[in-house]
Amino acid sequence: MNEPILQHIVVDGAAARGGAPRRLAYWDWASDDPASHHAVVCVHGLSRQGRDFDELARALQPRCRVIAVDVAGRGESDWLADPMAYQVPTYVADLAVLLTRLRAADPQARIDWVGTSMGGLIGMGLAAQPALAPARLVLNDVGPVVQSEALQRIGTYLGLDPSFDSEQQAIDYLARISTGFGPHTPEQWLHLNRPMLRQRDGRWRLHYDPAIAVPFKALTANPDPAALQQMAREGEALLWNLYDAITCPTLLLRGEDSDLLSPATAQAMATRGPRARCVGFAGVGHAPTLVAPDQVAAVRDFLWAP
Protein backbone atom coordinates (compact mmCIF):
# COMPACT_ATOMS: atom_id res chain seq x y z
CA MET A 1 0.00 0.00 0.00
CA ASN A 2 1.41 3.37 -1.05
CA GLU A 3 1.86 6.32 1.30
CA PRO A 4 0.98 9.83 0.11
CA ILE A 5 3.39 12.18 -1.62
CA LEU A 6 3.13 15.90 -0.85
CA GLN A 7 2.62 17.85 -4.08
CA HIS A 8 2.15 21.54 -4.90
CA ILE A 9 0.72 23.56 -7.76
CA VAL A 10 0.94 27.30 -8.29
CA VAL A 11 -2.42 29.09 -8.37
CA ASP A 12 -3.38 32.61 -9.40
CA GLY A 13 -5.87 34.97 -7.80
CA ALA A 14 -5.39 35.89 -4.15
CA ALA A 15 -1.73 36.62 -3.42
CA ALA A 16 0.47 34.72 -1.00
CA ARG A 17 1.87 36.37 2.08
CA GLY A 18 5.37 37.57 1.22
CA GLY A 19 4.60 38.10 -2.46
CA ALA A 20 5.94 34.81 -3.86
CA PRO A 21 3.81 32.77 -6.32
CA ARG A 22 1.15 31.06 -4.22
CA ARG A 23 1.26 27.30 -3.84
CA LEU A 24 -1.65 24.98 -3.14
CA ALA A 25 -0.62 21.72 -1.47
CA TYR A 26 -2.20 18.30 -1.76
CA TRP A 27 -1.43 14.79 -0.58
CA ASP A 28 -1.29 12.43 -3.53
CA TRP A 29 -2.21 8.81 -2.78
CA ALA A 30 -1.38 6.67 -5.83
CA SER A 31 -3.78 3.85 -6.65
CA ASP A 32 -2.64 0.30 -6.09
CA ASP A 33 -4.04 -0.38 -9.57
CA PRO A 34 -1.60 1.09 -12.12
CA ALA A 35 -4.32 0.94 -14.80
CA SER A 36 -6.81 3.00 -12.80
CA HIS A 37 -8.13 6.28 -14.18
CA HIS A 38 -10.40 6.88 -11.19
CA ALA A 39 -9.40 9.82 -8.97
CA VAL A 40 -11.11 11.14 -5.84
CA VAL A 41 -10.48 14.70 -4.64
CA CYS A 42 -11.03 15.10 -0.88
CA VAL A 43 -11.39 18.52 0.75
CA HIS A 44 -11.54 19.18 4.47
CA GLY A 45 -13.53 21.43 6.79
CA LEU A 46 -12.90 25.02 7.86
CA SER A 47 -9.99 24.56 10.27
CA ARG A 48 -8.79 21.11 9.24
CA GLN A 49 -6.31 19.79 6.61
CA GLY A 50 -5.88 17.10 4.00
CA ARG A 51 -4.52 14.34 6.25
CA ASP A 52 -8.02 14.04 7.72
CA PHE A 53 -8.69 11.65 4.84
CA ASP A 54 -5.91 9.13 5.52
CA GLU A 55 -8.27 6.32 6.53
CA LEU A 56 -10.60 6.90 3.62
CA ALA A 57 -7.69 7.17 1.18
CA ARG A 58 -6.33 3.79 2.26
CA ALA A 59 -9.76 2.24 1.75
CA LEU A 60 -10.07 3.72 -1.75
CA GLN A 61 -6.50 3.02 -2.89
CA PRO A 62 -7.18 -0.44 -4.35
CA ARG A 63 -9.14 1.25 -7.16
CA CYS A 64 -8.55 4.98 -6.91
CA ARG A 65 -5.96 7.69 -6.78
CA VAL A 66 -6.82 10.04 -3.91
CA ILE A 67 -5.97 13.75 -3.89
CA ALA A 68 -6.37 15.17 -0.35
CA VAL A 69 -6.08 18.95 -0.50
CA ASP A 70 -4.76 21.46 2.04
CA VAL A 71 -6.96 24.48 1.33
CA ALA A 72 -5.25 27.91 1.26
CA GLY A 73 -3.93 28.93 4.67
CA ARG A 74 -4.01 25.38 6.02
CA GLY A 75 -1.54 22.53 6.29
CA GLU A 76 1.25 22.81 3.74
CA SER A 77 -0.48 25.40 1.53
CA ASP A 78 0.68 29.01 1.52
CA TRP A 79 -0.98 31.66 3.68
CA LEU A 80 -2.80 34.56 2.01
CA ALA A 81 -1.69 38.18 2.11
CA ASP A 82 -5.28 39.46 2.45
CA PRO A 83 -7.21 37.73 5.25
CA MET A 84 -10.53 38.66 3.63
CA ALA A 85 -9.61 36.37 0.73
CA TYR A 86 -10.12 33.36 3.02
CA GLN A 87 -13.56 32.70 1.57
CA VAL A 88 -15.24 30.03 -0.54
CA PRO A 89 -14.91 31.85 -3.91
CA THR A 90 -11.10 31.85 -3.49
CA TYR A 91 -11.12 28.16 -2.67
CA VAL A 92 -13.41 27.32 -5.61
CA ALA A 93 -11.05 29.16 -7.97
CA ASP A 94 -8.01 27.32 -6.53
CA LEU A 95 -9.63 23.91 -6.83
CA ALA A 96 -10.83 24.66 -10.36
CA VAL A 97 -7.15 25.02 -11.30
CA LEU A 98 -6.34 21.69 -9.70
CA LEU A 99 -9.25 19.87 -11.40
CA THR A 100 -8.31 21.36 -14.77
CA ARG A 101 -4.72 20.17 -14.38
CA LEU A 102 -5.76 16.70 -13.26
CA ARG A 103 -7.97 16.33 -16.33
CA ALA A 104 -5.26 17.66 -18.63
CA ALA A 105 -2.76 15.15 -17.22
CA ASP A 106 -5.19 12.24 -17.67
CA PRO A 107 -7.98 12.94 -20.18
CA GLN A 108 -9.50 9.53 -19.36
CA ALA A 109 -9.80 10.33 -15.67
CA ARG A 110 -13.05 10.01 -13.82
CA ILE A 111 -12.85 12.50 -10.94
CA ASP A 112 -15.12 12.29 -7.90
CA TRP A 113 -15.35 14.71 -4.97
CA VAL A 114 -15.60 14.17 -1.20
CA GLY A 115 -16.07 17.38 0.78
CA THR A 116 -16.45 17.72 4.53
CA SER A 117 -18.31 20.84 5.70
CA MET A 118 -16.45 23.72 3.96
CA GLY A 119 -15.06 21.18 1.50
CA GLY A 120 -18.63 20.30 0.60
CA LEU A 121 -19.52 23.94 -0.05
CA ILE A 122 -16.49 24.19 -2.36
CA GLY A 123 -17.65 21.01 -4.06
CA MET A 124 -21.13 22.46 -4.60
CA GLY A 125 -19.59 25.54 -6.24
CA LEU A 126 -17.67 23.31 -8.67
CA ALA A 127 -20.38 20.70 -9.24
CA ALA A 128 -22.80 23.42 -10.38
CA GLN A 129 -20.45 24.17 -13.30
CA PRO A 130 -20.74 21.48 -16.02
CA ALA A 131 -17.13 21.90 -17.17
CA LEU A 132 -15.81 21.29 -13.65
CA ALA A 133 -18.43 18.99 -12.13
CA PRO A 134 -17.20 15.72 -10.61
CA ALA A 135 -18.64 12.41 -11.75
CA ARG A 136 -19.95 11.78 -8.23
CA LEU A 137 -20.23 14.11 -5.26
CA VAL A 138 -20.12 13.34 -1.54
CA LEU A 139 -21.26 16.11 0.80
CA ASN A 140 -20.24 15.38 4.38
CA ASP A 141 -22.57 17.08 6.86
CA VAL A 142 -23.18 20.28 4.93
CA GLY A 143 -25.86 21.82 2.74
CA PRO A 144 -27.26 25.13 1.56
CA VAL A 145 -28.50 26.05 5.05
CA VAL A 146 -25.91 26.34 7.83
CA GLN A 147 -27.43 26.52 11.30
CA SER A 148 -26.46 29.58 13.34
CA GLU A 149 -25.77 27.44 16.42
CA ALA A 150 -22.88 25.79 14.62
CA LEU A 151 -21.45 29.14 13.55
CA GLN A 152 -21.56 30.38 17.13
CA ARG A 153 -19.80 27.23 18.35
CA ILE A 154 -17.08 27.45 15.72
CA GLY A 155 -16.57 31.11 16.54
CA THR A 156 -15.59 30.25 20.11
CA TYR A 157 -12.29 28.70 18.99
CA LEU A 158 -11.52 29.64 15.38
CA GLY A 159 -8.46 31.87 15.06
CA LEU A 160 -7.47 31.88 18.73
CA ASP A 161 -3.91 30.68 17.92
CA PRO A 162 -3.30 28.72 21.14
CA SER A 163 0.09 27.21 21.95
CA PHE A 164 0.93 24.20 24.08
CA ASP A 165 3.82 22.82 26.11
CA SER A 166 3.54 19.37 24.55
CA GLU A 167 2.09 17.59 21.56
CA GLN A 168 -0.25 15.61 23.82
CA GLN A 169 -1.67 18.80 25.36
CA ALA A 170 -2.41 20.06 21.85
CA ILE A 171 -4.01 16.78 20.80
CA ASP A 172 -6.19 16.79 23.92
CA TYR A 173 -7.26 20.38 23.20
CA LEU A 174 -8.26 19.49 19.64
CA ALA A 175 -10.24 16.51 20.92
CA ARG A 176 -12.11 18.77 23.36
CA ILE A 177 -13.20 21.24 20.69
CA SER A 178 -14.09 18.37 18.33
CA THR A 179 -16.58 16.42 20.45
CA GLY A 180 -19.08 16.66 17.60
CA PHE A 181 -16.91 14.22 15.67
CA GLY A 182 -18.30 11.50 17.91
CA PRO A 183 -16.49 8.79 19.90
CA HIS A 184 -12.87 8.10 18.92
CA THR A 185 -10.15 6.05 20.56
CA PRO A 186 -7.01 7.82 21.82
CA GLU A 187 -5.14 6.32 18.86
CA GLN A 188 -7.71 7.74 16.41
CA TRP A 189 -7.47 11.20 17.99
CA LEU A 190 -3.69 10.96 17.71
CA HIS A 191 -3.83 10.13 13.99
CA LEU A 192 -6.46 12.79 13.29
CA ASN A 193 -4.83 15.60 15.24
CA ARG A 194 -1.07 15.08 14.94
CA PRO A 195 -1.10 16.52 11.36
CA MET A 196 -2.92 19.56 12.78
CA LEU A 197 0.17 20.63 14.73
CA ARG A 198 3.42 22.46 14.06
CA GLN A 199 6.30 22.96 16.51
CA ARG A 200 7.70 26.49 16.57
CA ASP A 201 9.97 28.11 19.14
CA GLY A 202 9.61 25.14 21.45
CA ARG A 203 5.80 25.35 21.48
CA TRP A 204 3.12 23.32 19.72
CA ARG A 205 0.73 25.38 17.58
CA LEU A 206 -2.05 24.75 15.10
CA HIS A 207 -1.23 24.27 11.43
CA TYR A 208 -3.41 27.06 10.00
CA ASP A 209 -3.15 30.81 9.56
CA PRO A 210 -5.17 32.35 12.44
CA ALA A 211 -6.34 34.96 9.92
CA ILE A 212 -8.72 32.40 8.36
CA ALA A 213 -11.07 33.59 11.11
CA VAL A 214 -11.16 37.21 9.90
CA PRO A 215 -13.93 36.90 7.25
CA PHE A 216 -15.81 34.44 9.47
CA LYS A 217 -15.84 36.89 12.37
CA ALA A 218 -16.70 39.79 10.06
CA LEU A 219 -19.71 37.83 8.86
CA THR A 220 -20.98 36.99 12.33
CA ALA A 221 -20.10 40.25 14.12
CA ASN A 222 -22.85 42.43 12.60
CA PRO A 223 -24.81 43.81 15.59
CA ASP A 224 -27.98 44.34 13.50
CA PRO A 225 -30.13 41.19 13.73
CA ALA A 226 -32.22 42.23 10.73
CA ALA A 227 -29.11 42.70 8.60
CA LEU A 228 -27.76 39.32 9.70
CA GLN A 229 -31.03 37.62 8.81
CA GLN A 230 -31.05 39.27 5.39
CA MET A 231 -27.46 38.16 4.74
CA ALA A 232 -28.37 34.62 5.80
CA ARG A 233 -31.37 34.53 3.45
CA GLU A 234 -29.29 35.79 0.53
CA GLY A 235 -26.52 33.28 1.23
CA GLU A 236 -28.98 30.40 1.50
CA ALA A 237 -30.70 31.41 -1.75
CA LEU A 238 -27.35 31.43 -3.55
CA LEU A 239 -26.38 28.02 -2.19
CA TRP A 240 -29.76 26.50 -3.05
CA ASN A 241 -29.35 27.79 -6.60
CA LEU A 242 -25.97 26.08 -6.78
CA TYR A 243 -27.34 22.88 -5.31
CA ASP A 244 -30.30 22.82 -7.69
CA ALA A 245 -27.89 23.14 -10.64
CA ILE A 246 -26.02 19.95 -9.67
CA THR A 247 -26.80 16.94 -11.84
CA CYS A 248 -24.19 14.36 -10.80
CA PRO A 249 -25.11 11.51 -8.39
CA THR A 250 -24.79 12.89 -4.87
CA LEU A 251 -24.40 11.26 -1.47
CA LEU A 252 -25.20 13.30 1.64
CA LEU A 253 -23.69 12.17 4.94
CA ARG A 254 -25.10 13.54 8.19
CA GLY A 255 -24.20 13.14 11.81
CA GLU A 256 -27.57 12.56 13.44
CA ASP A 257 -26.58 14.97 16.23
CA SER A 258 -25.25 17.62 13.82
CA ASP A 259 -25.73 21.24 14.85
CA LEU A 260 -24.80 22.45 11.34
CA LEU A 261 -26.96 20.40 8.97
CA SER A 262 -30.56 20.12 10.17
CA PRO A 263 -32.86 17.16 9.39
CA ALA A 264 -35.13 19.54 7.47
CA THR A 265 -32.30 20.70 5.21
CA ALA A 266 -31.15 17.11 4.61
CA GLN A 267 -34.71 16.11 3.73
CA ALA A 268 -35.00 19.00 1.28
CA MET A 269 -31.69 18.01 -0.33
CA ALA A 270 -33.12 14.54 -0.93
CA THR A 271 -36.07 15.93 -2.89
CA ARG A 272 -34.57 18.70 -5.03
CA GLY A 273 -31.51 19.32 -7.20
CA PRO A 274 -29.53 16.07 -7.52
CA ARG A 275 -31.85 14.41 -4.98
CA ALA A 276 -29.03 13.29 -2.73
CA ARG A 277 -29.10 9.88 -1.15
CA CYS A 278 -28.84 10.52 2.59
CA VAL A 279 -26.99 8.37 5.12
CA GLY A 280 -27.03 9.23 8.83
CA PHE A 281 -24.69 8.17 11.62
CA ALA A 282 -25.97 7.81 15.17
CA GLY A 283 -23.95 9.29 18.03
CA VAL A 284 -22.13 11.68 15.68
CA GLY A 285 -22.51 15.44 15.34
CA HIS A 286 -20.66 17.78 13.02
CA ALA A 287 -18.93 16.23 11.25
CA PRO A 288 -18.33 12.51 10.60
CA THR A 289 -14.56 12.05 10.35
CA LEU A 290 -14.73 9.20 7.82
CA VAL A 291 -12.61 7.07 10.13
CA ALA A 292 -15.24 4.66 11.48
CA PRO A 293 -15.75 1.58 9.28
CA ASP A 294 -19.43 2.32 8.58
CA GLN A 295 -18.60 5.87 7.47
CA VAL A 296 -15.75 4.72 5.22
CA ALA A 297 -17.93 1.97 3.75
CA ALA A 298 -20.73 4.41 2.90
CA VAL A 299 -18.37 6.58 0.86
CA ARG A 300 -16.44 3.71 -0.70
CA ASP A 301 -19.58 1.83 -1.78
CA PHE A 302 -21.07 4.99 -3.34
CA LEU A 303 -17.90 5.85 -5.26
CA TRP A 304 -17.27 2.27 -6.36
CA ALA A 305 -20.84 1.53 -7.44
CA PRO A 306 -21.28 0.85 -11.18
XYZ file of C-alpha atoms in Angstrom, residues 120-121 123-129 137-139 142-145 235-252 261 265-278:
49
model
C -18.632 20.299 0.603
C -19.515 23.937 -0.050
C -17.653 21.008 -4.061
C -21.127 22.463 -4.602
C -19.591 25.538 -6.236
C -17.672 23.314 -8.674
C -20.381 20.702 -9.237
C -22.804 23.418 -10.375
C -20.449 24.169 -13.302
C -20.235 14.109 -5.262
C -20.121 13.344 -1.538
C -21.259 16.114 0.803
C -23.183 20.277 4.932
C -25.858 21.821 2.744
C -27.260 25.134 1.556
C -28.495 26.051 5.045
C -26.524 33.281 1.234
C -28.976 30.401 1.495
C -30.701 31.407 -1.754
C -27.346 31.430 -3.550
C -26.381 28.021 -2.187
C -29.763 26.496 -3.052
C -29.350 27.792 -6.598
C -25.966 26.080 -6.780
C -27.345 22.883 -5.311
C -30.303 22.818 -7.688
C -27.889 23.135 -10.645
C -26.020 19.948 -9.670
C -26.797 16.941 -11.844
C -24.189 14.355 -10.797
C -25.105 11.509 -8.394
C -24.785 12.891 -4.870
C -24.395 11.263 -1.469
C -25.195 13.304 1.643
C -26.965 20.396 8.968
C -32.300 20.695 5.210
C -31.155 17.113 4.615
C -34.712 16.110 3.731
C -35.001 19.002 1.278
C -31.689 18.007 -0.327
C -33.123 14.541 -0.927
C -36.074 15.926 -2.895
C -34.566 18.699 -5.033
C -31.513 19.320 -7.200
C -29.530 16.066 -7.518
C -31.848 14.413 -4.978
C -29.034 13.290 -2.733
C -29.105 9.880 -1.151
C -28.841 10.525 2.593
